[in-house]
Amino acid sequence: NAGVTQTPKFQVLKTGQSMTLQCAQDMNHNSMYWYRQDPGMGLRLIYYSASEGTTDKGEVPNGYNVSRLNKREFSLRLESAAPSQTSVYFCASIRRLFNTEAFFGQGTRLTVV
Amino acid sequence: EDKVVQSPLSLVVHEGDTVTLNCSYEVTNFRSLLWYKQEKKAPTFLFMLTSSGIEKKSGRLSSILDKKELFSILNITATQTGDSAIYLCAVERPTGNQFYFGTGTSLTVIP
């Protein structure tokens, strides 16, 4: 069972470079999320997609864009990376049946120099 | 402003001790509260709580929610070194399907 797959696992960017973090889930979930995790800050929501074709801003959307091309995939793009975007990024998808449960990818450690 | 506050921020205990982790929240339109354990990588699900006063248990871990006082606790009894992790609390709002995470409690269990 693949669950939530994130790529890449590690990335180093120079200030001003762009990149896209990829996320795919094979659980047929409607809702997908991008979080960043910084020391002492917990997980902060960047963007989320409640369903295919829709996206909404979370707590810290500035400097990011997202794309929900289909139900499986939800990508996060940094158009012009800044050192403040150095962080660990997690993609998650949500299952809502009798319980609500978030399934997380393994994370992308991004360093912007 | 919606917020989730966890305490303590960090905790060091010896094996066999019992610990209580706290999560308080100020979130409008509360739907559920979730606890996660995060070791080296991605968080893993522990509990979801929606009703006050009903304890959820899984082995040595248990959790309870108080919707009147807006907090939850996570108890771990007879701690083991494998319990060392960051414990995250998240509150779900039904509006917009949003989850708000606390900063986490870093637990270290010393042999």
Tab-separated table of C-alpha atoms in Angstrom:
chain	number	residue	atom	x	y	z
A	1	ASN	CA	0.000	0.000	0.000
A	2	ALA	CA	1.678	3.209	-1.156
A	3	GLY	CA	-0.574	5.632	0.736
A	4	VAL	CA	0.756	9.162	0.256
A	5	THR	CA	3.901	9.538	-1.822
A	6	GLN	CA	5.934	12.732	-1.795
A	7	THR	CA	8.887	13.627	-3.959
A	8	PRO	CA	11.632	14.640	-3.612
A	9	LYS	CA	12.730	13.690	-0.096
A	10	PHE	CA	15.483	16.291	0.009
A	11	GLN	CA	16.185	19.420	-2.016
A	12	VAL	CA	18.605	22.311	-1.855
A	13	LEU	CA	17.714	25.448	-3.801
A	14	LYS	CA	19.397	28.748	-4.357
A	15	THR	CA	17.429	31.884	-3.556
A	16	GLY	CA	15.234	32.760	-6.519
A	17	GLN	CA	15.076	29.274	-7.994
A	18	SER	CA	11.763	27.550	-8.529
A	19	MET	CA	10.653	24.015	-7.875
A	20	THR	CA	7.582	21.838	-7.559
A	21	LEU	CA	6.939	19.351	-4.778
A	22	GLN	CA	4.875	16.426	-5.939
A	23	CYS	CA	2.308	14.526	-3.905
A	24	ALA	CA	0.139	11.594	-4.914
A	25	GLN	CA	-2.282	9.429	-2.958
A	26	ASP	CA	-3.807	6.144	-4.015
A	27	MET	CA	-6.582	6.007	-1.409
A	28	ASN	CA	-9.235	7.845	-3.420
A	29	HIS	CA	-9.453	10.641	-0.834
A	30	ASN	CA	-11.129	13.892	-1.759
A	31	SER	CA	-9.190	16.219	0.551
A	32	MET	CA	-5.466	16.890	0.298
A	33	TYR	CA	-3.231	19.316	2.181
A	34	TRP	CA	0.211	20.847	2.169
A	35	TYR	CA	1.855	21.705	5.491
A	36	ARG	CA	5.198	23.067	6.489
A	37	GLN	CA	6.850	22.182	9.761
A	38	ASP	CA	9.390	24.434	11.419
A	39	PRO	CA	11.048	23.968	14.824
A	40	GLY	CA	8.758	25.198	17.586
A	41	MET	CA	5.980	26.032	15.123
A	42	GLY	CA	4.164	22.742	14.694
A	43	LEU	CA	2.516	22.005	11.359
A	44	ARG	CA	1.156	25.024	9.524
A	45	LEU	CA	-1.280	24.731	6.664
A	46	ILE	CA	-0.104	26.243	3.390
A	47	TYR	CA	-2.889	25.262	0.993
A	48	TYR	CA	-5.551	22.628	0.853
A	49	SER	CA	-7.849	21.089	-1.705
A	50	ALA	CA	-11.228	19.908	-0.514
A	51	SER	CA	-11.903	18.140	-3.792
A	52	GLU	CA	-10.565	17.741	-7.301
A	53	GLY	CA	-10.421	21.079	-9.079
A	54	THR	CA	-10.637	23.244	-5.945
A	55	THR	CA	-7.874	24.808	-3.877
A	56	ASP	CA	-7.891	27.226	-0.946
A	57	LYS	CA	-5.356	29.145	1.068
A	58	GLY	CA	-4.367	28.003	4.527
A	59	GLU	CA	-2.485	29.868	7.253
A	60	VAL	CA	0.774	30.607	5.377
A	61	PRO	CA	0.116	30.663	1.603
A	62	ASN	CA	2.425	33.506	0.593
A	63	GLY	CA	5.194	32.443	-1.781
A	64	TYR	CA	3.446	29.236	-2.809
A	65	ASN	CA	1.061	28.015	-5.458
A	66	VAL	CA	-0.723	24.695	-5.746
A	67	SER	CA	-2.359	22.612	-8.401
A	68	ARG	CA	-4.896	19.813	-8.008
A	69	LEU	CA	-4.800	18.307	-11.460
A	70	ASN	CA	-6.785	15.216	-10.598
A	71	LYS	CA	-8.018	13.369	-7.549
A	72	ARG	CA	-4.696	11.650	-6.937
A	73	GLU	CA	-2.217	14.478	-7.262
A	74	PHE	CA	-1.689	17.754	-5.434
A	75	SER	CA	1.487	19.681	-6.178
A	76	LEU	CA	3.092	22.612	-4.376
A	77	ARG	CA	5.162	25.136	-6.310
A	78	LEU	CA	7.695	27.645	-5.095
A	79	GLU	CA	8.087	30.211	-7.866
A	80	SER	CA	11.018	32.108	-6.371
A	81	ALA	CA	12.447	30.357	-3.340
A	82	ALA	CA	13.515	32.369	-0.292
A	83	PRO	CA	15.556	31.299	2.747
A	84	SER	CA	12.415	31.717	4.870
A	85	GLN	CA	10.959	28.768	2.976
A	86	THR	CA	13.587	26.431	4.381
A	87	SER	CA	11.436	23.873	6.128
A	88	VAL	CA	10.108	20.341	6.098
A	89	TYR	CA	7.043	20.017	3.902
A	90	PHE	CA	4.348	17.403	4.401
A	91	CYS	CA	1.550	16.436	2.106
A	92	ALA	CA	-1.512	14.805	3.663
A	93	SER	CA	-4.783	13.348	2.504
A	94	ILE	CA	-7.850	12.922	4.639
A	95	ARG	CA	-10.153	9.968	5.009
A	96	ARG	CA	-13.598	10.604	6.415
A	97	LEU	CA	-15.635	7.527	7.149
A	98	PHE	CA	-16.589	6.792	10.733
A	99	ASN	CA	-13.429	8.561	11.816
A	100	THR	CA	-11.422	11.376	10.371
A	101	GLU	CA	-7.815	10.422	9.796
A	102	ALA	CA	-4.986	12.210	8.041
A	103	PHE	CA	-2.410	10.187	6.144
A	104	PHE	CA	0.918	11.918	5.698
A	105	GLY	CA	3.661	11.608	3.149
A	106	GLN	CA	7.201	11.098	4.385
A	107	GLY	CA	8.109	14.744	4.052
A	108	THR	CA	10.426	16.861	1.908
A	109	ARG	CA	13.325	18.590	3.605
A	110	LEU	CA	13.936	21.787	1.648
A	111	THR	CA	16.889	24.078	2.214
A	112	VAL	CA	17.077	27.429	0.459
A	113	VAL	CA	20.513	29.024	0.503
B	1	GLU	CA	-7.969	33.863	15.772
B	2	ASP	CA	-8.115	30.086	15.900
B	3	LYS	CA	-5.279	28.474	17.804
B	4	VAL	CA	-4.173	25.206	19.331
B	5	VAL	CA	-1.738	25.268	22.251
B	6	GLN	CA	0.121	22.256	23.543
B	7	SER	CA	1.984	21.935	26.807
B	8	PRO	CA	4.566	21.272	27.899
B	9	LEU	CA	6.734	22.016	24.867
B	10	SER	CA	9.178	19.326	25.934
B	11	LEU	CA	9.385	16.686	28.590
B	12	VAL	CA	12.063	14.256	29.739
B	13	VAL	CA	11.033	11.266	31.840
B	14	HIS	CA	12.426	7.901	32.910
B	15	GLU	CA	11.129	4.590	31.664
B	16	GLY	CA	8.129	3.484	33.661
B	17	ASP	CA	6.906	7.008	34.416
B	18	THR	CA	3.405	8.164	33.504
B	19	VAL	CA	3.066	11.349	31.479
B	20	THR	CA	0.171	13.650	30.659
B	21	LEU	CA	0.279	15.859	27.595
B	22	ASN	CA	-2.103	18.774	27.238
B	23	CYS	CA	-3.827	20.351	24.276
B	24	SER	CA	-6.076	23.379	24.582
B	25	TYR	CA	-7.825	25.013	21.683
B	26	GLU	CA	-9.733	28.062	20.628
B	27	VAL	CA	-11.294	27.045	17.356
B	28	THR	CA	-14.667	28.086	16.076
B	29	ASN	CA	-16.952	25.423	14.693
B	30	PHE	CA	-15.078	22.569	16.284
B	31	ARG	CA	-15.559	19.203	14.612
B	32	SER	CA	-12.968	16.846	16.083
B	33	LEU	CA	-9.608	16.720	17.816
B	34	LEU	CA	-6.874	14.384	16.698
B	35	TRP	CA	-3.635	13.200	18.288
B	36	TYR	CA	-0.592	12.176	16.256
B	37	LYS	CA	2.788	10.717	17.110
B	38	GLN	CA	5.732	11.897	15.063
B	39	GLU	CA	9.011	10.073	15.274
B	40	LYS	CA	11.623	10.691	12.635
B	41	LYS	CA	9.375	11.361	9.693
B	42	ALA	CA	5.658	11.670	9.048
B	43	PRO	CA	3.075	11.896	11.832
B	44	THR	CA	1.059	8.770	12.508
B	45	PHE	CA	-2.500	8.781	13.736
B	46	LEU	CA	-3.276	7.924	17.363
B	47	PHE	CA	-6.795	9.037	18.281
B	48	MET	CA	-9.737	11.047	17.104
B	49	LEU	CA	-12.055	12.563	19.708
B	50	THR	CA	-15.405	14.130	19.056
B	51	SER	CA	-17.380	13.725	22.276
B	52	SER	CA	-16.645	15.006	25.764
B	53	GLY	CA	-15.866	12.583	28.528
B	54	ILE	CA	-15.407	9.463	26.413
B	55	GLU	CA	-11.950	8.020	26.877
B	56	LYS	CA	-10.192	6.469	23.916
B	57	LYS	CA	-7.582	3.836	24.726
B	58	SER	CA	-4.911	2.006	22.824
B	59	GLY	CA	-2.559	-0.052	24.941
B	60	ARG	CA	-0.729	2.263	27.306
B	61	LEU	CA	-2.075	5.392	25.612
B	62	SER	CA	-5.364	7.019	26.397
B	63	SER	CA	-6.987	10.323	25.611
B	64	ILE	CA	-10.022	12.296	26.639
B	65	LEU	CA	-11.719	15.467	25.476
B	66	ASP	CA	-13.461	18.227	27.417
B	67	LYS	CA	-15.475	20.321	24.976
B	68	LYS	CA	-16.731	22.650	27.683
B	69	GLU	CA	-13.256	23.640	28.862
B	70	LEU	CA	-11.794	23.247	25.351
B	71	PHE	CA	-8.945	20.886	26.042
B	72	SER	CA	-7.769	17.337	25.631
B	73	ILE	CA	-5.154	15.256	27.406
B	74	LEU	CA	-3.071	12.362	26.198
B	75	ASN	CA	-1.847	9.971	28.876
B	76	ILE	CA	0.954	7.492	28.469
B	77	THR	CA	1.476	5.014	31.284
B	78	ALA	CA	4.578	2.896	31.938
B	79	THR	CA	6.542	4.855	29.342
B	80	GLN	CA	9.136	3.125	27.185
B	81	THR	CA	12.018	4.502	25.150
B	82	GLY	CA	9.949	3.805	22.023
B	83	ASP	CA	7.469	6.422	23.188
B	84	SER	CA	10.084	9.121	22.552
B	85	ALA	CA	8.588	11.322	19.851
B	86	ILE	CA	6.808	14.570	19.183
B	87	TYR	CA	3.109	14.358	19.991
B	88	LEU	CA	0.911	16.609	17.894
B	89	CYS	CA	-2.619	17.695	18.577
B	90	ALA	CA	-4.829	18.923	15.722
B	91	VAL	CA	-8.301	20.400	15.735
B	92	GLU	CA	-10.571	19.979	12.766
B	93	ARG	CA	-13.014	22.599	11.621
B	94	PRO	CA	-15.858	21.444	9.421
B	95	THR	CA	-15.825	24.708	7.497
B	96	GLY	CA	-13.310	24.428	4.695
B	97	ASN	CA	-12.020	21.081	5.929
B	98	GLN	CA	-9.195	22.726	7.835
B	99	PHE	CA	-6.949	21.192	10.474
B	100	TYR	CA	-5.072	23.371	12.946
B	101	PHE	CA	-2.039	21.811	14.561
B	102	GLY	CA	-0.423	22.701	17.848
B	103	THR	CA	3.323	23.157	18.171
B	104	GLY	CA	3.718	19.669	19.568
B	105	THR	CA	5.190	18.228	22.763
B	106	SER	CA	8.600	16.632	22.464
B	107	LEU	CA	8.768	13.626	24.769
B	108	THR	CA	12.060	11.940	25.603
B	109	VAL	CA	12.032	8.725	27.618
B	110	ILE	CA	15.358	7.863	29.245
B	111	PRO	CA	16.184	4.216	30.004
